[in-house]
Amino acid sequence: MTELLRILQLAGNDFSYFFRTKWLMAVLLSLNLSDMLVVALVFQRLMDFNYFQFFVPAVVVMGLFVAALDTGRRIWLAIREGVIHYYLSLPISTKGVVIAYLLAGGLAALVYSSSLLLIALLVLPAQAVWNTFILMPFLFILAMGLAGIAATLAALASTHAEFFFAYQQIVQIVLLTLSTVFYPIHVVEQYLPPFLVNIVSHNPLSLATEAMREYTFVGTPVQPLVLLMIFLTSMPFAIVGGLAYLWALRAIQVKGKL
Amino acid sequence: MYAVETQNLTKRYGKTHALKGLDFTVNPKEIMVLLGPNGSGKTTLLLILATILKPTSGSAVVMGLNVTKQPTRIRQILGISFQEARGFWRHKPAEILRFHAAICGVPKSERDAKIEEIMKDLELWEARKKLFMHLSGGQTKRLEVSKLLLQRPRFAIFDEPSSQVDLRGKRKIWGEILKLRDQGSTILVATNEVREAEFLADRVTVLDQGQSVVCDTVRNLKDKIAGGDVVELQLEPGPNSIEELRERLSTIEGTVNLVTAGENQYRAHVSMAEAWVPKMTSLCYEKRARLLSVRVTEPSLDDVFLHFTGKVLENPANA
């Protein structure tokens, strides 16, 4: 059996674990659906533009984001419960374990956000659904990058639950606030200095959200440069996250724990 | 060639030495039992051999493969049953076993039948619909052992395989471990349970404070305790003086100590009772003394441990 097959088996196992956590599914879905069907509609009345059309595609990317971040919780649990020792005894390399987790995180996030996309397509007319298929691989890369961030947080938090969840909240607030998920870029330009505007416009969440709005729902032709930007801004997160998780596993092998 | 060989193996956690220059070997297709109290370094040694931990210094070789240089290849031939069961909380036992079987390369066509057979054997079938997080301690332990029985690795490591398991379950697990050995696996078992060690061991290594104190077969270890066997005698004196007979008994080769335990009753602490008793009966015959009863008690592995380390094993269940 090849290493690749074992990586896929491990990834498949972790992927299924995400969807088995029913309370998490319930929490995520209720939050995302209330964002989509309540918040967007309420804000629609307060804004001078079609906020519903603006925000619903963003909720799909937000779903991708929070689902990918859950990879960190699963890694943290595996470290706390000692399952990580089990993984390290399996016929798979330590790097393979890391890759499997990132793949699983990316895939789980993509599948979860796809379910939100289906709901979004029911409530908001989409001009070019097929563009979503072009976006998918890049959303997957983004999700792997976000899973990488989560892996880093899990490695940093060690076995302290409160630290992990605090780090996760901070990252969530920073990445979402400094993005165009909630407000358009011209609003950001009014209130933030140019260097932060630059960060907001290059935040992979902004890029993915804008791509989802423009290509899937408005129907603008897909710009390869934007896809390349999503790839280039997401990959560093995936690489850093992978290295952080690898470092954590090596630390466990040397110290017995984190 | 040894199946497992460590040389000067050292593992430190900060300032704590878990293993101190351990030299240790396991022969192919034998069951080596590591006996030692908590904190003696048993689990650390197992985790190093399973490539989960890296040694601080020294070398460890499993089936000719170096644990630091070839960990992935070692993982392809070994399986480990952890002291505390490692499972996925939201999976059912059969799902955990199916994943383990798949990743360890058990052919797909055989998986379900084997899983059912092992789960029934180890009395897990009733719990098949429960999630791992709802299993009892004994059930999770049996599930942990089941992984190896399913995988049947060339090198199997069991860390306290029957702790938390009832007596019937223990017997079943021990029987399966012996079967695994008979089918060609090399097995390393860590325990602080004397009965488990006596039942399973081809050889025993006594570990204390990260060092190997002694290693041999159970029989030889017991024989190494001078005066470890206790022979209790009841005699009916013949025409000769009982004092003379007592004097002669105490000079039989292997006698360490002989005390009077009552009227015409004696307790002899001897080395190797199997050699001592025939000499004693010959002497009684010669002196025309009638032997009314003989009771031989051999030392336990607790006594062996006490003898070699000066300590008792910590598990109160063994007391």
Coordinates of C-alpha atoms in Angstrom, one line a residue:
Chain A
M1 CA 0.0 0.0 0.0
T2 CA 1.4 3.4 -0.9
E3 CA 2.0 6.3 1.4
L4 CA -0.5 8.3 -0.7
L5 CA -3.2 5.8 -0.1
R6 CA -2.5 5.8 3.6
I7 CA -2.6 9.6 3.7
L8 CA -6.0 9.5 2.0
Q9 CA -7.3 7.0 4.5
L10 CA -6.2 9.1 7.4
A11 CA -7.6 12.2 5.8
G12 CA -10.9 10.4 5.1
N13 CA -11.0 9.4 8.8
D14 CA -10.5 12.9 10.0
F15 CA -12.9 14.3 7.4
S16 CA -15.6 12.0 8.7
Y17 CA -14.9 13.0 12.3
F18 CA -15.8 16.6 11.4
F19 CA -19.3 15.6 10.2
R20 CA -19.8 13.2 13.2
T21 CA -19.6 16.1 15.6
K22 CA -23.3 16.8 15.5
W23 CA -23.3 19.6 18.1
L24 CA -20.7 21.4 16.0
M25 CA -22.7 20.9 12.8
A26 CA -25.8 22.3 14.6
V27 CA -23.9 25.4 15.9
L28 CA -22.2 26.2 12.6
L29 CA -25.3 25.7 10.5
S30 CA -27.5 27.7 12.8
L31 CA -25.0 30.6 12.9
N32 CA -24.4 30.6 9.1
L33 CA -28.0 30.3 8.2
S34 CA -29.0 33.1 10.6
D35 CA -26.2 35.2 9.0
M36 CA -27.6 34.4 5.6
L37 CA -31.3 34.6 6.2
V38 CA -31.7 37.0 9.1
V39 CA -28.6 39.3 9.4
A40 CA -28.4 39.8 5.6
L41 CA -32.1 40.7 5.4
V42 CA -32.1 43.0 8.4
F43 CA -29.0 44.9 7.1
Q44 CA -30.5 45.1 3.7
R45 CA -33.0 47.6 5.1
L46 CA -30.3 49.7 6.7
M47 CA -27.9 49.9 3.8
D48 CA -28.1 52.0 0.6
F49 CA -27.1 48.9 -1.5
N50 CA -28.4 45.3 -1.9
Y51 CA -26.7 44.0 1.2
F52 CA -28.5 40.6 0.9
Q53 CA -26.9 40.0 -2.5
F54 CA -23.6 41.3 -1.0
F55 CA -23.5 39.2 2.1
V56 CA -25.1 35.8 1.2
P57 CA -22.1 34.8 -1.0
A58 CA -19.8 35.9 1.8
V59 CA -21.5 33.6 4.2
V60 CA -20.5 30.7 2.0
V61 CA -16.8 31.7 2.4
M62 CA -17.3 32.3 6.1
G63 CA -18.6 28.7 6.4
L64 CA -15.5 27.6 4.6
F65 CA -13.4 29.6 7.1
V66 CA -15.0 28.3 10.3
A67 CA -15.1 24.7 9.1
A68 CA -11.5 24.8 8.1
L69 CA -10.6 26.3 11.5
D70 CA -12.2 23.3 13.2
T71 CA -9.2 21.3 12.0
G72 CA -7.3 23.0 14.9
R73 CA -9.8 21.7 17.4
R74 CA -9.5 18.1 16.0
I75 CA -5.7 18.4 16.2
W76 CA -5.8 19.8 19.7
L77 CA -8.2 16.9 20.7
A78 CA -5.8 14.3 19.1
I79 CA -2.9 15.8 21.1
R80 CA -4.9 16.0 24.3
E81 CA -6.4 12.5 24.1
G82 CA -3.1 10.9 23.0
V83 CA -4.6 9.8 19.6
I84 CA -1.6 11.5 18.1
H85 CA 0.6 8.7 19.6
Y86 CA -1.6 6.2 17.7
Y87 CA -1.2 8.2 14.5
L88 CA 2.6 8.2 15.0
S89 CA 2.6 4.4 15.3
L90 CA 0.7 3.8 12.0
P91 CA 2.5 2.8 8.8
I92 CA 2.6 6.4 7.6
S93 CA 5.4 9.0 7.8
T94 CA 5.1 11.9 10.2
K95 CA 4.9 14.3 7.2
G96 CA 2.1 12.1 5.9
V97 CA 0.1 12.7 9.1
V98 CA 0.5 16.4 8.6
I99 CA -0.6 16.3 5.0
A100 CA -3.6 14.1 5.8
Y101 CA -4.8 16.6 8.4
L102 CA -4.5 19.6 6.0
L103 CA -6.3 17.6 3.2
A104 CA -9.0 16.6 5.6
G105 CA -9.4 20.2 6.9
G106 CA -9.6 21.5 3.4
L107 CA -12.0 18.9 2.2
A108 CA -14.3 19.1 5.2
A109 CA -14.5 22.9 4.8
L110 CA -15.2 22.7 1.1
V111 CA -18.0 20.1 1.6
Y112 CA -19.5 22.1 4.4
S113 CA -19.4 25.4 2.5
S114 CA -20.8 23.7 -0.6
S115 CA -23.9 22.9 1.5
L116 CA -24.2 26.6 2.3
L117 CA -23.7 27.4 -1.3
L118 CA -26.6 25.2 -2.2
I119 CA -28.8 27.1 0.3
A120 CA -27.5 30.4 -1.0
L121 CA -28.4 29.4 -4.6
L122 CA -31.9 28.7 -3.4
V123 CA -32.3 32.2 -1.9
L124 CA -30.2 34.3 -4.3
P125 CA -30.3 34.0 -8.1
A126 CA -26.9 33.1 -9.5
Q127 CA -25.8 34.2 -13.0
A128 CA -23.0 31.7 -13.5
V129 CA -23.1 28.6 -11.2
W130 CA -20.6 26.8 -13.5
N131 CA -18.0 29.4 -12.5
T132 CA -18.1 27.9 -9.0
F133 CA -16.6 24.7 -10.4
I134 CA -13.6 26.8 -11.5
L135 CA -13.4 28.4 -8.1
M136 CA -13.6 25.1 -6.2
P137 CA -9.9 24.0 -6.4
F138 CA -8.9 27.5 -5.3
L139 CA -11.4 27.4 -2.4
F140 CA -9.9 24.1 -1.5
I141 CA -6.4 25.6 -1.4
L142 CA -7.7 28.4 0.7
A143 CA -9.4 26.0 3.1
M144 CA -6.1 24.1 3.4
G145 CA -4.4 27.4 4.2
L146 CA -7.0 28.1 6.9
A147 CA -6.6 24.6 8.2
G148 CA -2.9 25.4 8.4
I149 CA -3.6 28.4 10.5
A150 CA -5.7 26.2 12.8
A151 CA -3.0 23.6 13.0
T152 CA -0.6 26.4 14.1
L153 CA -2.9 27.5 16.8
A154 CA -3.4 23.9 18.0
A155 CA 0.4 23.5 18.1
L156 CA 0.9 26.8 20.0
A157 CA -1.9 26.1 22.5
S158 CA -0.5 22.7 23.3
T159 CA -3.0 21.0 25.6
H160 CA -4.5 24.1 27.1
A161 CA -8.1 24.3 25.7
E162 CA -8.7 27.9 26.9
F163 CA -5.6 29.1 25.0
F164 CA -6.6 27.3 21.8
F165 CA -10.1 28.7 21.8
A166 CA -8.8 32.2 22.6
Y167 CA -6.3 32.1 19.8
Q168 CA -9.0 30.8 17.4
Q169 CA -11.3 33.7 18.4
I170 CA -8.6 36.2 17.9
V171 CA -7.6 34.9 14.4
Q172 CA -11.3 34.7 13.5
I173 CA -11.9 38.3 14.5
V174 CA -8.7 39.7 12.8
L175 CA -9.1 37.8 9.5
L176 CA -12.9 38.5 9.2
T177 CA -12.6 42.2 10.3
L178 CA -9.7 42.8 7.9
S179 CA -11.6 41.5 5.0
T180 CA -14.4 42.4 2.7
V181 CA -16.7 39.7 4.0
F182 CA -18.9 42.2 5.9
Y183 CA -18.4 45.4 4.1
P184 CA -17.3 46.5 0.6
I185 CA -13.7 47.8 0.0
H186 CA -14.9 51.4 -0.6
V187 CA -16.1 51.4 3.0
V188 CA -12.8 50.1 4.2
E189 CA -11.0 52.8 2.3
Q190 CA -13.0 55.4 4.1
Y191 CA -12.0 54.3 7.6
L192 CA -8.7 52.5 7.5
P193 CA -5.2 53.7 6.6
P194 CA -3.8 52.6 3.1
F195 CA -1.6 49.8 4.5
L196 CA -4.5 48.1 6.2
V197 CA -6.6 48.6 3.0
N198 CA -3.9 46.8 1.2
I199 CA -4.0 44.0 3.7
V200 CA -7.8 43.8 3.5
S201 CA -7.8 43.6 -0.3
H202 CA -5.1 40.9 -0.3
N203 CA -6.6 38.9 2.5
P204 CA -7.5 35.5 0.9
L205 CA -10.9 35.6 2.5
S206 CA -11.6 38.9 0.7
L207 CA -10.3 37.5 -2.6
A208 CA -12.5 34.3 -2.3
T209 CA -15.5 36.3 -1.2
E210 CA -15.2 38.8 -4.1
A211 CA -14.7 35.9 -6.5
M212 CA -17.8 34.1 -5.1
R213 CA -19.8 37.3 -5.5
E214 CA -18.6 38.3 -8.9
Y215 CA -18.1 35.0 -10.7
T216 CA -20.9 32.8 -9.3
F217 CA -23.6 35.3 -8.5
V218 CA -23.0 38.3 -10.7
G219 CA -21.7 36.2 -13.6
T220 CA -18.5 38.2 -14.4
P221 CA -16.0 36.1 -16.4
V222 CA -13.4 34.5 -14.1
Q223 CA -10.1 36.4 -14.0
P224 CA -7.2 34.0 -13.7
L225 CA -5.1 36.6 -11.9
V226 CA -7.6 36.6 -9.0
L227 CA -7.5 32.8 -8.9
L228 CA -3.7 33.0 -8.8
M229 CA -3.9 35.6 -6.0
I230 CA -6.1 33.2 -3.9
F231 CA -3.6 30.5 -4.5
L232 CA -0.6 32.7 -3.7
T233 CA -2.1 34.2 -0.5
S234 CA -3.4 30.8 0.8
M235 CA -0.4 28.6 0.2
P236 CA 1.9 30.4 2.8
F237 CA -0.8 29.7 5.5
A238 CA -0.9 26.0 4.5
I239 CA 2.9 25.7 4.4
V240 CA 3.4 27.5 7.7
G241 CA 0.5 25.5 9.3
G242 CA 2.0 22.3 8.0
L243 CA 5.4 23.2 9.4
A244 CA 3.9 24.2 12.7
Y245 CA 2.1 20.9 13.0
L246 CA 5.2 19.0 12.0
W247 CA 7.1 20.9 14.6
A248 CA 4.5 20.0 17.2
L249 CA 4.7 16.3 16.3
R250 CA 8.5 16.4 16.5
A251 CA 8.3 18.1 19.9
I252 CA 5.9 15.3 21.0
Q253 CA 8.4 12.7 19.8
V254 CA 11.2 14.4 21.8
K255 CA 9.5 15.6 24.9
G256 CA 6.7 13.0 25.1
K257 CA 4.1 15.8 25.1
L258 CA 3.8 19.4 24.0
Chain B
M1 CA 20.1 -11.7 14.9
Y2 CA 17.9 -10.2 17.6
A3 CA 14.4 -9.0 16.7
V4 CA 15.0 -6.0 19.0
E5 CA 18.3 -4.7 20.3
T6 CA 19.0 -1.5 22.2
Q7 CA 22.4 -0.3 23.1
N8 CA 23.1 2.3 25.7
L9 CA 19.6 3.6 25.1
T10 CA 18.9 6.8 27.1
K11 CA 15.8 8.9 27.2
R12 CA 15.5 12.1 29.2
Y13 CA 12.5 14.3 29.8
G14 CA 14.1 17.5 30.9
K15 CA 16.2 16.5 34.0
T16 CA 14.3 13.3 34.5
H17 CA 16.0 10.1 33.2
A18 CA 13.4 7.7 32.0
L19 CA 15.9 5.3 30.5
K20 CA 19.6 5.2 31.6
G21 CA 21.8 3.5 29.1
L22 CA 19.6 0.5 28.6
D23 CA 21.0 -2.6 26.9
F24 CA 18.2 -4.9 26.0
T25 CA 17.4 -7.7 23.5
V26 CA 14.4 -9.6 22.3
N27 CA 14.8 -12.9 20.4
P28 CA 12.6 -13.5 17.3
K29 CA 9.3 -15.1 17.9
E30 CA 9.5 -14.9 21.7
I31 CA 7.3 -13.1 24.2
M32 CA 9.5 -10.8 26.3
V33 CA 7.8 -9.3 29.3
L34 CA 9.0 -6.1 30.8
L35 CA 8.3 -6.1 34.5
G36 CA 8.6 -3.1 36.6
P37 CA 6.8 -0.6 38.8
N38 CA 5.2 2.6 37.5
G39 CA 8.0 5.0 36.4
S40 CA 10.5 2.3 35.7
G41 CA 10.8 3.2 32.0
K42 CA 8.6 0.4 30.5
T43 CA 6.3 2.6 28.5
T44 CA 9.1 4.9 27.4
L45 CA 11.0 1.9 26.0
L46 CA 7.9 0.7 24.2
L47 CA 7.2 4.1 22.7
I48 CA 10.7 4.4 21.5
L49 CA 10.6 1.0 19.8
A50 CA 7.3 2.0 18.3
T51 CA 9.0 5.1 16.9
I52 CA 6.6 7.4 18.7
L53 CA 9.3 8.8 20.9
K54 CA 12.9 9.6 19.8
P55 CA 15.7 8.4 22.1
T56 CA 18.0 11.1 23.6
S57 CA 21.0 9.0 22.9
G58 CA 22.0 5.4 22.2
S59 CA 20.6 3.1 19.5
A60 CA 17.5 0.9 19.1
V61 CA 17.0 -1.5 16.3
V62 CA 13.8 -3.4 15.4
M63 CA 14.0 -6.2 13.0
G64 CA 17.2 -4.7 11.6
L65 CA 15.7 -1.3 11.2
N66 CA 17.0 1.8 13.2
V67 CA 14.2 3.6 15.1
T68 CA 15.6 7.0 14.4
K69 CA 16.6 6.5 10.8
Q70 CA 13.9 4.2 9.5
P71 CA 10.8 5.0 11.5
T72 CA 8.2 4.6 8.7
R73 CA 9.6 1.2 7.7
I74 CA 9.4 0.0 11.3
R75 CA 5.8 1.3 11.5
Q76 CA 5.0 -1.0 8.6
I77 CA 5.9 -4.1 10.6
L78 CA 4.8 -3.2 14.1
G79 CA 1.6 -2.7 16.0
I80 CA 1.2 -1.3 19.5
S81 CA -1.6 -1.7 22.0
F82 CA -1.4 1.3 24.3
Q83 CA -1.7 1.4 28.0
E84 CA -4.6 3.8 27.7
A85 CA -6.8 3.0 24.7
R86 CA -6.5 5.5 21.8
G87 CA -9.7 5.8 19.9
F88 CA -11.8 8.2 18.0
W89 CA -14.5 9.4 20.3
R90 CA -17.3 9.5 17.8
H91 CA -16.6 6.3 16.0
K92 CA -18.0 2.9 16.8
P93 CA -15.7 0.0 17.7
A94 CA -16.1 -1.7 14.3
E95 CA -15.3 1.6 12.5
I96 CA -12.2 2.0 14.5
L97 CA -11.1 -1.5 13.7
R98 CA -12.0 -1.0 10.0
F99 CA -9.9 2.1 9.8
H100 CA -7.0 0.3 11.5
A101 CA -7.3 -2.7 9.3
A102 CA -7.4 -0.6 6.2
I103 CA -4.4 1.6 7.0
C104 CA -2.4 -1.5 8.1
G105 CA -3.1 -3.2 4.9
V106 CA -5.4 -6.0 5.9
P107 CA -7.1 -7.2 2.7
K108 CA -10.5 -5.6 2.2
S109 CA -12.1 -9.0 1.5
E110 CA -11.1 -10.3 4.9
R111 CA -11.7 -7.2 7.0
D112 CA -15.4 -7.5 8.0
A113 CA -15.3 -11.2 8.8
K114 CA -12.1 -10.8 10.9
I115 CA -13.5 -7.8 12.7
E116 CA -16.7 -9.7 13.6
E117 CA -14.7 -12.7 14.7
I118 CA -12.4 -10.7 17.0
M119 CA -15.1 -8.6 18.4
K120 CA -17.1 -11.7 19.3
D121 CA -14.0 -13.4 20.7
L122 CA -13.2 -10.4 22.9
E123 CA -16.8 -9.8 23.9
L124 CA -17.1 -6.5 22.2
W125 CA -19.9 -7.5 19.9
E126 CA -22.6 -6.4 22.3
A127 CA -21.0 -2.9 22.4
R128 CA -20.7 -2.7 18.6
K129 CA -23.3 0.1 18.3
K130 CA -21.9 2.3 21.1
L131 CA -19.6 5.2 20.3
F132 CA -16.0 4.8 21.6
M133 CA -16.6 7.6 24.2
H134 CA -19.4 5.5 25.7
L135 CA -17.5 2.3 26.1
S136 CA -16.3 1.2 29.6
G137 CA -12.6 1.1 30.5
G138 CA -12.5 -2.7 30.0
Q139 CA -14.2 -2.4 26.6
T140 CA -11.8 0.3 25.3
K141 CA -8.9 -1.9 26.5
R142 CA -10.2 -4.9 24.7
L143 CA -10.7 -2.8 21.6
E144 CA -7.1 -1.6 21.9
V145 CA -5.9 -5.2 21.9
S146 CA -8.3 -6.1 19.1
K147 CA -6.4 -3.8 16.8
L148 CA -3.3 -5.9 17.0
L149 CA -5.2 -9.2 16.8
L150 CA -6.6 -7.9 13.5
Q151 CA -3.4 -6.5 12.2
R152 CA -1.2 -9.5 13.3
P153 CA 2.1 -7.5 13.0
R154 CA 5.5 -9.1 12.9
F155 CA 6.4 -7.1 16.0
A156 CA 3.6 -6.6 18.5
I157 CA 3.8 -4.4 21.5
F158 CA 1.3 -4.6 24.4
D159 CA 1.4 -2.1 27.2
E160 CA -0.5 -3.6 30.1
P161 CA -2.8 -5.5 27.8
S162 CA -5.2 -6.7 30.4
S163 CA -5.4 -3.9 32.9
Q164 CA -9.1 -3.0 33.7
V165 CA -10.2 -6.3 32.1
D166 CA -12.0 -8.9 34.2
L167 CA -10.4 -12.3 34.8
R168 CA -12.2 -14.1 32.0
G169 CA -11.2 -11.3 29.6
K170 CA -7.6 -11.5 30.8
R171 CA -7.4 -15.2 30.1
K172 CA -8.8 -14.6 26.6
I173 CA -6.4 -11.8 25.9
W174 CA -3.4 -13.8 27.2
G175 CA -4.5 -16.8 25.1
E176 CA -4.7 -14.6 22.0
I177 CA -1.2 -13.1 22.7
L178 CA 0.2 -16.7 23.0
K179 CA -1.5 -17.6 19.7
L180 CA 0.0 -14.5 18.0
R181 CA 3.5 -15.6 19.2
D182 CA 2.9 -19.2 18.0
Q183 CA 2.0 -17.8 14.5
G184 CA 5.4 -16.1 14.3
S185 CA 5.1 -12.7 15.8
T186 CA 7.7 -11.3 18.2
I187 CA 6.0 -9.8 21.2
L188 CA 6.9 -7.3 23.8
V189 CA 4.6 -7.0 26.8
A190 CA 5.0 -4.4 29.6
T191 CA 3.2 -5.1 32.8
N192 CA 3.3 -4.7 36.5
E193 CA 0.9 -7.6 37.0
V194 CA 2.8 -10.6 38.2
R195 CA 0.3 -13.2 37.0
E196 CA 0.3 -11.7 33.5
A197 CA 4.0 -11.9 33.4
E198 CA 4.1 -15.5 34.6
F199 CA 1.5 -16.6 32.1
L200 CA 2.9 -15.0 29.1
A201 CA 6.7 -14.7 29.4
D202 CA 9.2 -16.7 27.5
R203 CA 11.7 -14.3 29.1
V204 CA 11.4 -11.5 31.6
T205 CA 13.4 -8.3 31.9
V206 CA 13.1 -6.6 35.2
L207 CA 13.3 -2.8 34.8
D208 CA 14.0 -0.4 37.6
Q209 CA 14.7 3.3 37.3
G210 CA 15.3 3.1 33.6
Q211 CA 17.8 0.2 33.7
S212 CA 17.6 -3.5 33.1
V213 CA 18.2 -5.2 36.4
V214 CA 18.1 -8.8 35.2
C215 CA 16.8 -10.7 32.2
D216 CA 16.0 -14.5 32.0
T217 CA 13.3 -17.0 31.8
V218 CA 10.8 -17.1 34.7
R219 CA 12.2 -20.4 35.9
N220 CA 15.8 -19.2 35.9
L221 CA 14.9 -16.0 37.6
K222 CA 13.2 -17.9 40.4
D223 CA 16.1 -20.2 40.7
K224 CA 18.5 -17.3 40.9
I225 CA 17.0 -16.4 44.3
A226 CA 19.1 -18.2 46.9
G227 CA 16.7 -19.8 49.3
G228 CA 13.7 -18.6 47.3
D229 CA 11.9 -21.9 47.4
V230 CA 10.2 -22.8 50.6
V231 CA 9.8 -26.5 51.6
E232 CA 7.6 -27.3 54.6
L233 CA 8.1 -30.7 56.1
Q234 CA 6.3 -32.8 58.7
L235 CA 8.3 -35.8 59.9
E236 CA 7.7 -38.7 62.2
P237 CA 11.2 -39.4 63.7
G238 CA 12.7 -42.8 63.3
P239 CA 15.0 -44.5 65.8
N240 CA 17.7 -41.8 65.3
S241 CA 17.7 -38.5 67.1
I242 CA 15.5 -35.9 65.5
E243 CA 18.2 -33.4 66.2
E244 CA 20.7 -35.3 64.1
L245 CA 18.2 -35.5 61.3
R246 CA 17.7 -31.7 61.5
E247 CA 21.4 -31.2 61.5
R248 CA 21.7 -33.4 58.3
L249 CA 18.8 -31.6 56.6
S250 CA 20.5 -28.3 57.1
T251 CA 23.6 -29.5 55.4
I252 CA 21.9 -30.7 52.2
E253 CA 23.3 -28.7 49.2
G254 CA 21.0 -25.8 48.4
T255 CA 19.7 -25.3 52.0
V256 CA 19.9 -21.6 52.9
N257 CA 18.0 -21.7 56.1
L258 CA 16.1 -24.3 58.1
V259 CA 13.8 -23.4 61.0
T260 CA 11.6 -25.4 63.3
A261 CA 7.9 -24.6 62.6
G262 CA 6.3 -26.8 65.2
E263 CA 6.7 -30.2 66.7
N264 CA 8.5 -32.3 64.1
Q265 CA 7.7 -29.6 61.5
Y266 CA 10.4 -27.7 59.6
R267 CA 10.5 -24.9 57.1
A268 CA 13.5 -25.0 54.8
H269 CA 14.4 -22.0 52.5
V270 CA 16.3 -23.7 49.7
S271 CA 17.6 -22.9 46.2
M272 CA 16.0 -25.1 43.5
A273 CA 13.5 -27.2 45.5
E274 CA 13.3 -29.7 42.6
A275 CA 16.9 -30.8 43.4
W276 CA 16.6 -30.4 47.1
V277 CA 13.5 -32.5 47.8
P278 CA 14.9 -35.8 46.3
K279 CA 18.0 -35.4 48.5
M280 CA 15.8 -34.8 51.5
T281 CA 13.7 -37.9 50.9
S282 CA 16.8 -40.0 50.5
L283 CA 18.1 -38.7 53.8
C284 CA 14.8 -39.5 55.5
Y285 CA 14.8 -43.0 54.1
E286 CA 18.4 -43.5 55.2
K287 CA 17.6 -42.2 58.8
R288 CA 14.3 -44.2 58.8
A289 CA 12.3 -41.1 59.5
R290 CA 8.7 -41.1 58.0
L291 CA 7.8 -38.2 55.9
L292 CA 4.2 -37.2 56.7
S293 CA 3.9 -34.2 54.4
V294 CA 5.8 -32.0 52.1
R295 CA 4.7 -28.7 50.7
V296 CA 6.8 -26.7 48.2
T297 CA 6.2 -23.1 47.5
E298 CA 8.2 -21.4 44.8
P299 CA 8.9 -17.7 44.8
S300 CA 6.7 -15.4 42.8
L301 CA 7.9 -12.8 40.4
D302 CA 7.1 -10.3 43.2
D303 CA 9.8 -12.1 45.2
V304 CA 12.1 -12.0 42.1
F305 CA 11.6 -8.3 41.8
L306 CA 12.1 -7.7 45.5
H307 CA 15.3 -9.8 45.4
F308 CA 16.9 -8.0 42.5
T309 CA 15.7 -4.4 43.2
G310 CA 15.1 -4.4 47.0
K311 CA 11.6 -3.0 46.2
V312 CA 8.1 -4.4 45.9
L313 CA 6.0 -3.9 42.7
E314 CA 3.7 -1.0 43.3
N315 CA 0.4 -2.4 42.1
P316 CA -1.6 -3.2 45.2
A317 CA -3.5 -5.9 43.3
N318 CA -0.3 -7.9 43.3
A319 CA 0.3 -7.7 47.0

